[in-house]
Amino acid sequence: MVRYNPVFWILKTVVYVGGRWLQTNGGVIRSVPDGRRDQRFWLATRYFSWRKFWNVIRVEFQIRIGRSVVSGSPYEWEIDTTNICQLKCPLCHTGKGTIHRDQGVMNYELFTETVDQIKHCCVWLTLYSWGEPFLNQRIHEYIEYAHKQKIATIISSNLNKPLTPEMADQVVKSGLDVLIVSLDGVTQDVYEIYRVTGHLDRVLDNLRLLGETKRRLGSKTPYIEWQFIVMQQNEHQLDEARELAGMLGFDSLVFKKVDFPHGEDDLALAERWLPRQHPEYLREDPFYKPYQEDRNVCWRLWRSAVVNWDGGFAPCCYLTDKAQDFGDLNESSVKEVWNNEKYTTARGLFNKDFVPGEWVGCLDCSVYLGSSAARSREPLGIHAEPVVFQLNGAKSGNGNGAKSESTVLGPEGIVASKNGHTVDVSETIAEEPV
């Protein structure tokens, strides 16, 4: 086990003790919820390589000097293999229906091509964003491919899709490292307040099945983490959650602070959801995003990248709409997008002397707007160009994207396309009531 390698213990000490210097005010560490940080460190060492390590060092150095053209690659990756979800969580853009992007499942060829490009730099790969991963019925194949490329894989699931023994076997055998289960209550009446249309009994049955499968196969993975978002309606159940976690055999229980939709600043909404009896799960600013470093830079533009199911490439999951993508991996390589004009413009925003020549989604982001560079800069006369977007088969004039490469065909399913070739992926969508 790498955990007992003294080199990694020394590295861990350097990272944690010297975090303020190494991590630009602790950005990576601070952005990870309490209870998850230690596990994520050891997960990174499981697939350690010197090539990945030196890439991290190179990227971290360039964050500190604010370089717009980055020599190196992002090391935190998020690939959303589907943006479809069966729940209607009220603080989620998918649940609210405020994402302007077609729904679908990522073409497997596009996924493997992307993984092949990032395998030498990716430390963590999260295979989720705005959808439910298990609604991609081939998700185990995507995980298995990334695992074979020696990449740490993490998925987060509401676990409401009924799992069969065969599916449980596929998940465990895929090599998945971490399964985060979003479960915000221990009784149905409390659970369904936030996980709207969710079924607690189904989640618990799936957990028992996965636990039994791990034991039968003699597997220590996936590491199963219970994520409990502490909110007003469930804060009285924290002790019960701890007891249930022990009974169900979770590897860890993480109590997480509420995250509000990007751009939200309604104090009445915050009052509706924030806990009252547990101030330790409150932020000084309820709408704060943990990506801003000393009000000087957004680390996402250097450290991480997001690939949406349709190939849309963005620096973070908050840029949800098609029009906000920085590139398209159906048309360009990761390397070509990483230092293109949109990326260099977005990074340059945090340099007070830089004058942007085009609109990027970061201009509307609270992380940028709260930076010292934004406060010192004169108002910019740059706006997003309105375009007509083919959204789920119907034209939209919201200015939220370019021509889509996919079409939702009603009950028949979804057709995804790559490089002009259509692929029927209706079989990948769960056939269950939502």
CSV table of C-alpha atoms in Angstrom, one decimal:
chain,number,residue,atom,x,y,z
A,1,MET,CA,0.0,0.0,0.0
A,2,VAL,CA,1.4,3.4,-0.9
A,3,ARG,CA,-0.1,4.7,2.3
A,4,TYR,CA,2.9,3.3,4.1
A,5,ASN,CA,5.5,4.7,1.8
A,6,PRO,CA,7.4,7.3,3.8
A,7,VAL,CA,7.8,9.5,0.7
A,8,PHE,CA,4.0,10.1,0.7
A,9,TRP,CA,3.9,10.9,4.4
A,10,ILE,CA,6.6,13.5,3.9
A,11,LEU,CA,4.7,14.9,0.9
A,12,LYS,CA,1.5,15.0,2.9
A,13,THR,CA,3.2,17.0,5.7
A,14,VAL,CA,4.6,19.5,3.1
A,15,VAL,CA,1.2,19.9,1.5
A,16,TYR,CA,-0.8,20.4,4.7
A,17,VAL,CA,1.8,22.4,6.8
A,18,GLY,CA,3.0,24.5,3.9
A,19,GLY,CA,-0.4,24.6,2.3
A,20,ARG,CA,-0.7,28.4,2.4
A,21,TRP,CA,2.3,28.8,0.2
A,22,LEU,CA,1.9,25.7,-2.0
A,23,GLN,CA,-1.8,25.9,-2.5
A,24,THR,CA,-2.3,29.6,-3.0
A,25,ASN,CA,-4.0,30.2,0.3
A,26,GLY,CA,-5.1,26.6,0.7
A,27,GLY,CA,-7.4,26.6,-2.3
A,28,VAL,CA,-7.5,23.0,-3.2
A,29,ILE,CA,-7.5,21.8,0.4
A,30,ARG,CA,-10.1,24.4,1.5
A,31,SER,CA,-12.4,23.7,-1.3
A,32,VAL,CA,-12.7,20.0,-0.2
A,33,PRO,CA,-15.3,19.5,2.5
A,34,ASP,CA,-14.2,18.5,6.0
A,35,GLY,CA,-14.0,14.8,6.4
A,36,ARG,CA,-13.0,14.2,2.7
A,37,ARG,CA,-9.5,15.8,2.6
A,38,ASP,CA,-7.4,13.0,4.0
A,39,GLN,CA,-9.1,10.4,1.8
A,40,ARG,CA,-8.6,12.5,-1.3
A,41,PHE,CA,-4.9,12.8,-0.6
A,42,TRP,CA,-4.4,9.1,-0.3
A,43,LEU,CA,-6.5,8.5,-3.4
A,44,ALA,CA,-4.1,10.7,-5.3
A,45,THR,CA,-1.1,8.6,-4.2
A,46,ARG,CA,-2.8,5.4,-5.3
A,47,TYR,CA,-2.1,6.4,-9.0
A,48,PHE,CA,1.0,8.5,-8.3
A,49,SER,CA,3.5,9.2,-11.1
A,50,TRP,CA,6.3,11.6,-11.2
A,51,ARG,CA,4.9,13.0,-14.4
A,52,LYS,CA,1.7,13.9,-12.7
A,53,PHE,CA,3.5,15.3,-9.7
A,54,TRP,CA,5.7,17.7,-11.7
A,55,ASN,CA,2.7,18.8,-13.7
A,56,VAL,CA,1.0,19.8,-10.4
A,57,ILE,CA,4.1,21.7,-9.3
A,58,ARG,CA,4.3,23.5,-12.7
A,59,VAL,CA,0.6,24.5,-12.6
A,60,GLU,CA,0.8,25.7,-9.0
A,61,PHE,CA,3.8,27.9,-9.8
A,62,GLN,CA,2.0,29.5,-12.7
A,63,ILE,CA,-1.1,30.2,-10.6
A,64,ARG,CA,1.1,32.3,-8.3
A,65,ILE,CA,2.6,34.3,-11.1
A,66,GLY,CA,-0.8,34.6,-12.9
A,67,ARG,CA,0.4,33.4,-16.2
A,68,SER,CA,-2.2,33.5,-18.9
A,69,VAL,CA,-0.7,30.9,-21.2
A,70,VAL,CA,-0.1,27.9,-19.0
A,71,SER,CA,2.7,25.4,-19.5
A,72,GLY,CA,1.2,22.3,-18.1
A,73,SER,CA,-2.3,20.8,-17.9
A,74,PRO,CA,-5.2,20.9,-15.4
A,75,TYR,CA,-5.0,18.1,-12.9
A,76,GLU,CA,-8.5,18.0,-11.5
A,77,TRP,CA,-10.9,16.8,-14.2
A,78,GLU,CA,-14.7,16.5,-14.3
A,79,ILE,CA,-16.4,14.6,-17.2
A,80,ASP,CA,-20.2,14.6,-17.1
A,81,THR,CA,-21.1,11.4,-19.0
A,82,THR,CA,-24.8,12.4,-18.8
A,83,ASN,CA,-26.6,15.5,-17.6
A,84,ILE,CA,-29.9,13.8,-17.1
A,85,CYS,CA,-31.3,13.4,-13.6
A,86,GLN,CA,-34.6,12.0,-12.3
A,87,LEU,CA,-34.8,14.1,-9.2
A,88,LYS,CA,-35.8,17.8,-8.9
A,89,CYS,CA,-33.5,19.1,-6.2
A,90,PRO,CA,-34.5,22.8,-5.6
A,91,LEU,CA,-30.9,24.1,-5.3
A,92,CYS,CA,-29.6,22.3,-8.4
A,93,HIS,CA,-29.5,23.9,-11.8
A,94,THR,CA,-30.7,20.6,-13.3
A,95,GLY,CA,-33.6,20.3,-10.8
A,96,LYS,CA,-34.5,23.9,-11.4
A,97,GLY,CA,-34.3,23.5,-15.2
A,98,THR,CA,-32.0,26.5,-15.6
A,99,ILE,CA,-29.3,24.9,-17.8
A,100,HIS,CA,-29.4,25.8,-21.4
A,101,ARG,CA,-27.9,22.7,-22.9
A,102,ASP,CA,-29.4,19.6,-24.6
A,103,GLN,CA,-29.7,16.5,-22.5
A,104,GLY,CA,-27.9,13.3,-23.4
A,105,VAL,CA,-25.3,10.7,-22.8
A,106,MET,CA,-21.6,11.2,-23.8
A,107,ASN,CA,-20.5,9.2,-26.8
A,108,TYR,CA,-18.1,6.5,-25.6
A,109,GLU,CA,-15.6,7.2,-28.3
A,110,LEU,CA,-15.5,10.9,-27.3
A,111,PHE,CA,-14.9,9.8,-23.7
A,112,THR,CA,-12.0,7.5,-24.4
A,113,GLU,CA,-10.4,10.0,-26.7
A,114,THR,CA,-10.6,12.6,-23.9
A,115,VAL,CA,-9.2,10.2,-21.3
A,116,ASP,CA,-6.3,9.3,-23.5
A,117,GLN,CA,-5.4,13.0,-23.7
A,118,ILE,CA,-5.5,13.7,-20.0
A,119,LYS,CA,-4.2,10.4,-18.4
A,120,HIS,CA,-0.7,11.7,-17.8
A,121,CYS,CA,-1.9,14.8,-15.9
A,122,CYS,CA,-5.2,13.8,-14.2
A,123,VAL,CA,-5.0,13.3,-10.5
A,124,TRP,CA,-8.7,13.0,-9.8
A,125,LEU,CA,-11.4,12.3,-12.3
A,126,THR,CA,-15.0,13.0,-11.2
A,127,LEU,CA,-17.5,11.4,-13.5
A,128,TYR,CA,-20.5,13.5,-12.6
A,129,SER,CA,-21.6,17.1,-12.7
A,130,TRP,CA,-25.2,18.0,-13.5
A,131,GLY,CA,-26.6,14.5,-14.1
A,132,GLU,CA,-27.1,11.1,-12.4
A,133,PRO,CA,-24.3,8.9,-13.5
A,134,PHE,CA,-26.2,5.6,-13.2
A,135,LEU,CA,-28.7,6.8,-15.8
A,136,ASN,CA,-25.9,6.1,-18.2
A,137,GLN,CA,-26.3,2.4,-18.3
A,138,ARG,CA,-22.8,1.9,-19.5
A,139,ILE,CA,-21.2,4.0,-16.8
A,140,HIS,CA,-19.2,1.0,-15.6
A,141,GLU,CA,-17.4,0.8,-19.0
A,142,TYR,CA,-16.5,4.5,-18.8
A,143,ILE,CA,-15.1,3.9,-15.2
A,144,GLU,CA,-13.2,0.8,-16.2
A,145,TYR,CA,-11.5,2.5,-19.2
A,146,ALA,CA,-10.3,5.4,-17.0
A,147,HIS,CA,-9.2,3.0,-14.3
A,148,LYS,CA,-7.1,1.1,-16.8
A,149,GLN,CA,-5.4,4.4,-17.7
A,150,LYS,CA,-4.4,4.7,-14.0
A,151,ILE,CA,-6.7,7.5,-13.2
A,152,ALA,CA,-8.5,7.9,-9.8
A,153,THR,CA,-12.3,7.8,-10.4
A,154,ILE,CA,-15.1,9.3,-8.3
A,155,ILE,CA,-18.8,9.4,-8.9
A,156,SER,CA,-21.6,11.1,-6.9
A,157,SER,CA,-25.0,9.5,-7.1
A,158,ASN,CA,-28.5,10.0,-5.6
A,159,LEU,CA,-28.7,6.2,-6.0
A,160,ASN,CA,-32.3,6.3,-6.9
A,161,LYS,CA,-32.0,4.0,-9.9
A,162,PRO,CA,-32.8,0.4,-8.8
A,163,LEU,CA,-29.6,-1.6,-9.1
A,164,THR,CA,-29.6,-5.3,-10.0
A,165,PRO,CA,-27.0,-7.8,-8.7
A,166,GLU,CA,-25.5,-7.7,-12.2
A,167,MET,CA,-25.2,-3.9,-12.1
A,168,ALA,CA,-23.7,-4.0,-8.6
A,169,ASP,CA,-21.1,-6.5,-9.9
A,170,GLN,CA,-20.2,-4.3,-12.8
A,171,VAL,CA,-19.7,-1.2,-10.6
A,172,VAL,CA,-17.5,-3.0,-8.1
A,173,LYS,CA,-15.5,-4.8,-10.9
A,174,SER,CA,-15.0,-1.5,-12.9
A,175,GLY,CA,-12.4,-0.3,-10.4
A,176,LEU,CA,-14.4,2.7,-9.2
A,177,ASP,CA,-12.4,4.3,-6.4
A,178,VAL,CA,-15.0,6.4,-4.6
A,179,LEU,CA,-18.8,6.4,-4.7
A,180,ILE,CA,-20.4,9.4,-3.0
A,181,VAL,CA,-24.0,8.8,-2.1
A,182,SER,CA,-26.1,12.0,-1.7
A,183,LEU,CA,-28.5,11.2,1.1
A,184,ASP,CA,-29.9,14.2,3.1
A,185,GLY,CA,-32.2,12.6,5.7
A,186,VAL,CA,-32.8,9.3,7.5
A,187,THR,CA,-36.6,9.3,7.1
A,188,GLN,CA,-38.6,9.6,3.9
A,189,ASP,CA,-40.5,12.7,5.0
A,190,VAL,CA,-37.3,14.6,5.6
A,191,TYR,CA,-35.3,13.1,2.7
A,192,GLU,CA,-37.9,14.1,0.1
A,193,ILE,CA,-38.0,17.7,1.1
A,194,TYR,CA,-34.8,18.3,-0.8
A,195,ARG,CA,-34.4,15.1,-2.9
A,196,VAL,CA,-37.7,15.8,-4.6
A,197,THR,CA,-39.3,12.6,-6.1
A,198,GLY,CA,-36.5,10.5,-4.4
A,199,HIS,CA,-37.1,7.2,-2.6
A,200,LEU,CA,-35.2,6.6,0.6
A,201,ASP,CA,-36.0,2.9,0.7
A,202,ARG,CA,-34.5,2.5,-2.8
A,203,VAL,CA,-31.3,4.2,-1.8
A,204,LEU,CA,-30.9,2.0,1.3
A,205,ASP,CA,-31.6,-1.2,-0.7
A,206,ASN,CA,-29.0,-0.2,-3.3
A,207,LEU,CA,-26.5,0.5,-0.5
A,208,ARG,CA,-27.0,-2.9,1.0
A,209,LEU,CA,-26.6,-4.6,-2.3
A,210,LEU,CA,-23.3,-2.8,-3.1
A,211,GLY,CA,-22.0,-3.6,0.4
A,212,GLU,CA,-22.9,-7.3,-0.1
A,213,THR,CA,-21.3,-7.3,-3.5
A,214,LYS,CA,-18.0,-5.8,-2.2
A,215,ARG,CA,-17.8,-8.5,0.5
A,216,ARG,CA,-18.6,-11.3,-1.9
A,217,LEU,CA,-16.0,-10.1,-4.4
A,218,GLY,CA,-13.5,-9.4,-1.7
A,219,SER,CA,-13.1,-5.8,-2.9
A,220,LYS,CA,-12.2,-2.8,-0.9
A,221,THR,CA,-13.5,-0.4,-3.6
A,222,PRO,CA,-15.5,1.5,-4.2
A,223,TYR,CA,-14.9,3.5,-1.0
A,224,ILE,CA,-18.5,4.5,-0.2
A,225,GLU,CA,-19.0,7.9,1.3
A,226,TRP,CA,-22.3,9.2,2.6
A,227,GLN,CA,-22.7,12.9,1.8
A,228,PHE,CA,-25.2,14.6,4.0
A,229,ILE,CA,-25.9,18.3,3.2
A,230,VAL,CA,-26.9,19.9,6.5
A,231,MET,CA,-30.0,21.9,6.1
A,232,GLN,CA,-32.8,23.3,8.2
A,233,GLN,CA,-35.1,20.4,7.8
A,234,ASN,CA,-32.6,17.6,8.5
A,235,GLU,CA,-30.2,19.1,11.1
A,236,HIS,CA,-32.0,17.3,13.9
A,237,GLN,CA,-31.0,13.9,12.3
A,238,LEU,CA,-27.3,14.2,12.5
A,239,ASP,CA,-26.9,11.7,15.3
A,240,GLU,CA,-29.3,9.3,13.6
A,241,ALA,CA,-27.3,9.6,10.4
A,242,ARG,CA,-24.1,8.6,12.3
A,243,GLU,CA,-25.8,5.5,13.7
A,244,LEU,CA,-27.2,4.5,10.4
A,245,ALA,CA,-23.8,5.0,8.7
A,246,GLY,CA,-22.3,2.4,11.0
A,247,MET,CA,-25.2,0.0,10.5
A,248,LEU,CA,-24.9,0.2,6.7
A,249,GLY,CA,-21.2,0.0,6.6
A,250,PHE,CA,-20.3,3.3,5.0
A,251,ASP,CA,-16.6,4.0,4.8
A,252,SER,CA,-17.2,7.6,5.8
A,253,LEU,CA,-19.9,10.2,6.5
A,254,VAL,CA,-19.4,13.8,5.3
A,255,PHE,CA,-21.6,16.5,6.6
A,256,LYS,CA,-21.5,19.2,3.9
A,257,LYS,CA,-22.4,22.9,3.9
A,258,VAL,CA,-25.2,24.1,1.6
A,259,ASP,CA,-24.2,25.3,-1.9
A,260,PHE,CA,-26.5,27.7,-3.6
A,261,PRO,CA,-27.0,27.9,-7.3
A,262,HIS,CA,-24.3,30.0,-9.0
A,263,GLY,CA,-25.4,33.6,-9.2
A,264,GLU,CA,-27.9,33.2,-6.4
A,265,ASP,CA,-28.0,36.0,-3.8
A,266,ASP,CA,-31.5,35.8,-2.4
A,267,LEU,CA,-31.2,36.0,1.4
A,268,ALA,CA,-34.8,34.7,1.8
A,269,LEU,CA,-33.8,31.6,-0.1
A,270,ALA,CA,-30.8,31.1,2.2
A,271,GLU,CA,-33.1,31.5,5.3
A,272,ARG,CA,-35.3,28.8,3.9
A,273,TRP,CA,-32.5,26.2,3.7
A,274,LEU,CA,-29.7,27.1,6.0
A,275,PRO,CA,-29.4,25.2,9.4
A,276,ARG,CA,-30.2,27.1,12.6
A,277,GLN,CA,-28.9,24.9,15.3
A,278,HIS,CA,-25.5,24.0,13.9
A,279,PRO,CA,-23.6,27.2,13.1
A,280,GLU,CA,-20.5,25.1,12.2
A,281,TYR,CA,-22.2,24.3,8.9
A,282,LEU,CA,-22.7,27.9,8.0
A,283,ARG,CA,-20.5,30.1,5.9
A,284,GLU,CA,-19.8,33.7,6.8
A,285,ASP,CA,-21.2,34.5,3.3
A,286,PRO,CA,-23.8,31.9,2.4
A,287,PHE,CA,-23.3,32.4,-1.3
A,288,TYR,CA,-19.5,32.2,-1.2
A,289,LYS,CA,-17.7,30.0,-3.7
A,290,PRO,CA,-14.5,28.3,-2.6
A,291,TYR,CA,-12.5,29.0,-5.7
A,292,GLN,CA,-11.4,32.6,-5.0
A,293,GLU,CA,-7.8,33.0,-3.7
A,294,ASP,CA,-7.3,36.1,-1.5
A,295,ARG,CA,-9.6,38.0,-3.9
A,296,ASN,CA,-6.9,37.8,-6.5
A,297,VAL,CA,-7.4,34.8,-8.8
A,298,CYS,CA,-9.8,31.9,-9.5
A,299,TRP,CA,-7.8,28.7,-9.3
A,300,ARG,CA,-10.2,26.8,-11.5
A,301,LEU,CA,-8.7,28.5,-14.6
A,302,TRP,CA,-5.4,26.8,-13.9
A,303,ARG,CA,-6.1,23.6,-11.9
A,304,SER,CA,-9.3,22.1,-13.3
A,305,ALA,CA,-11.4,21.5,-16.3
A,306,VAL,CA,-14.9,20.3,-17.1
A,307,VAL,CA,-16.0,18.3,-20.1
A,308,ASN,CA,-19.8,18.2,-20.6
A,309,TRP,CA,-21.5,15.2,-22.2
A,310,ASP,CA,-21.7,16.9,-25.6
A,311,GLY,CA,-17.9,17.7,-25.7
A,312,GLY,CA,-18.3,21.2,-24.4
A,313,PHE,CA,-15.2,22.3,-22.5
A,314,ALA,CA,-15.3,24.7,-19.6
A,315,PRO,CA,-13.1,25.7,-16.7
A,316,CYS,CA,-15.8,24.9,-14.1
A,317,CYS,CA,-19.2,23.4,-13.6
A,318,TYR,CA,-20.7,26.9,-12.9
A,319,LEU,CA,-20.5,27.7,-16.6
A,320,THR,CA,-23.5,25.5,-17.3
A,321,ASP,CA,-24.8,26.9,-20.6
A,322,LYS,CA,-23.6,25.9,-24.0
A,323,ALA,CA,-22.8,29.5,-24.9
A,324,GLN,CA,-20.3,29.6,-22.0
A,325,ASP,CA,-18.1,26.8,-23.2
A,326,PHE,CA,-14.5,27.6,-23.9
A,327,GLY,CA,-14.2,25.0,-26.6
A,328,ASP,CA,-15.6,21.7,-28.1
A,329,LEU,CA,-13.7,18.5,-27.9
A,330,ASN,CA,-15.5,17.2,-31.0
A,331,GLU,CA,-13.6,19.8,-32.9
A,332,SER,CA,-10.4,20.5,-31.0
A,333,SER,CA,-8.0,18.7,-28.8
A,334,VAL,CA,-7.6,19.4,-25.0
A,335,LYS,CA,-4.3,21.0,-25.7
A,336,GLU,CA,-5.8,23.4,-28.3
A,337,VAL,CA,-8.6,24.5,-26.0
A,338,TRP,CA,-6.4,24.8,-22.9
A,339,ASN,CA,-4.6,28.0,-24.0
A,340,ASN,CA,-7.0,29.3,-26.6
A,341,GLU,CA,-8.2,32.9,-26.6
A,342,LYS,CA,-11.1,32.3,-24.2
A,343,TYR,CA,-8.8,30.7,-21.6
A,344,THR,CA,-6.1,33.4,-21.9
A,345,THR,CA,-8.8,36.1,-21.7
A,346,ALA,CA,-10.3,34.5,-18.6
A,347,ARG,CA,-7.0,34.2,-16.8
A,348,GLY,CA,-6.0,37.7,-17.9
A,349,LEU,CA,-9.1,39.1,-16.1
A,350,PHE,CA,-7.3,38.8,-12.8
A,351,ASN,CA,-4.4,41.0,-14.1
A,352,LYS,CA,-5.4,44.6,-13.4
A,353,ASP,CA,-3.5,45.8,-16.5
A,354,PHE,CA,-5.3,43.4,-18.9
A,355,VAL,CA,-8.1,44.7,-21.2
A,356,PRO,CA,-10.3,41.8,-22.5
A,357,GLY,CA,-11.2,41.9,-26.1
A,358,GLU,CA,-14.1,39.4,-26.0
A,359,TRP,CA,-16.8,38.2,-23.7
A,360,VAL,CA,-16.3,35.1,-21.6
A,361,GLY,CA,-18.6,33.5,-19.0
A,362,CYS,CA,-16.3,34.4,-16.2
A,363,LEU,CA,-17.2,38.1,-16.6
A,364,ASP,CA,-20.6,37.4,-15.0
A,365,CYS,CA,-19.1,35.2,-12.2
A,366,SER,CA,-19.1,36.4,-8.6
A,367,VAL,CA,-15.6,35.0,-8.1
A,368,TYR,CA,-14.3,37.4,-10.7
A,369,LEU,CA,-16.6,40.3,-9.7
A,370,GLY,CA,-15.3,40.0,-6.1
A,371,SER,CA,-11.7,40.1,-7.2
A,372,SER,CA,-9.4,43.1,-6.7
A,373,ALA,CA,-8.8,43.3,-10.4
A,374,ALA,CA,-12.6,43.6,-11.2
A,375,ARG,CA,-13.0,46.3,-8.6
A,376,SER,CA,-10.2,48.4,-10.0
A,377,ARG,CA,-11.2,47.9,-13.7
A,378,GLU,CA,-13.4,50.3,-15.6
A,379,PRO,CA,-16.8,49.0,-16.7
A,380,LEU,CA,-16.4,46.8,-19.8
A,381,GLY,CA,-18.7,47.2,-22.8
A,382,ILE,CA,-18.6,43.5,-23.6
A,383,HIS,CA,-21.7,41.3,-23.7
A,384,ALA,CA,-22.6,37.8,-24.8
A,385,GLU,CA,-23.7,37.6,-28.4
A,386,PRO,CA,-27.3,36.4,-28.6
A,387,VAL,CA,-27.6,33.2,-30.7
A,388,VAL,CA,-30.3,30.8,-31.5
A,389,PHE,CA,-29.8,27.4,-29.8
A,390,GLN,CA,-31.5,24.1,-30.8
A,391,LEU,CA,-32.5,23.1,-27.3
A,392,ASN,CA,-34.0,19.6,-27.0
A,393,GLY,CA,-35.4,19.8,-30.5
A,394,ALA,CA,-36.9,23.3,-30.2
A,395,LYS,CA,-35.3,26.6,-31.0
A,396,SER,CA,-34.5,28.9,-28.2
A,397,GLY,CA,-33.7,32.5,-28.5
A,398,ASN,CA,-32.2,32.8,-25.0
A,399,GLY,CA,-28.7,33.3,-26.3
A,400,ASN,CA,-27.5,30.2,-24.5
A,401,GLY,CA,-25.5,28.3,-27.1
A,402,ALA,CA,-24.6,27.5,-30.6
A,403,LYS,CA,-26.1,24.8,-32.9
A,404,SER,CA,-26.5,21.6,-30.9
A,405,GLU,CA,-25.1,18.2,-32.0
A,406,SER,CA,-27.9,16.3,-30.3
A,407,THR,CA,-31.6,16.1,-30.4
A,408,VAL,CA,-34.1,14.7,-27.9
A,409,LEU,CA,-36.6,12.6,-29.7
A,410,GLY,CA,-39.4,12.4,-27.1
A,411,PRO,CA,-40.0,9.0,-25.6
A,412,GLU,CA,-37.9,7.2,-28.2
A,413,GLY,CA,-34.7,8.3,-26.5
A,414,ILE,CA,-31.8,10.6,-27.2
A,415,VAL,CA,-29.5,10.6,-30.2
A,416,ALA,CA,-26.0,11.8,-29.5
A,417,SER,CA,-23.7,12.7,-32.3
A,418,LYS,CA,-19.9,13.0,-32.8
A,419,ASN,CA,-18.3,14.4,-35.9
A,420,GLY,CA,-21.5,14.3,-37.8
A,421,HIS,CA,-22.3,10.6,-37.0
A,422,THR,CA,-25.5,9.9,-35.0
A,423,VAL,CA,-25.6,7.2,-32.4
A,424,ASP,CA,-28.8,6.0,-30.8
A,425,VAL,CA,-28.2,5.9,-27.1
A,426,SER,CA,-31.8,5.5,-25.9
A,427,GLU,CA,-30.8,2.2,-24.4
A,428,THR,CA,-28.5,4.0,-21.9
A,429,ILE,CA,-31.4,5.9,-20.3
A,430,ALA,CA,-33.1,4.3,-17.4
A,431,GLU,CA,-36.6,3.2,-18.1
A,432,GLU,CA,-38.2,4.0,-14.8
A,433,PRO,CA,-40.7,6.5,-13.5
A,434,VAL,CA,-39.3,9.8,-12.7
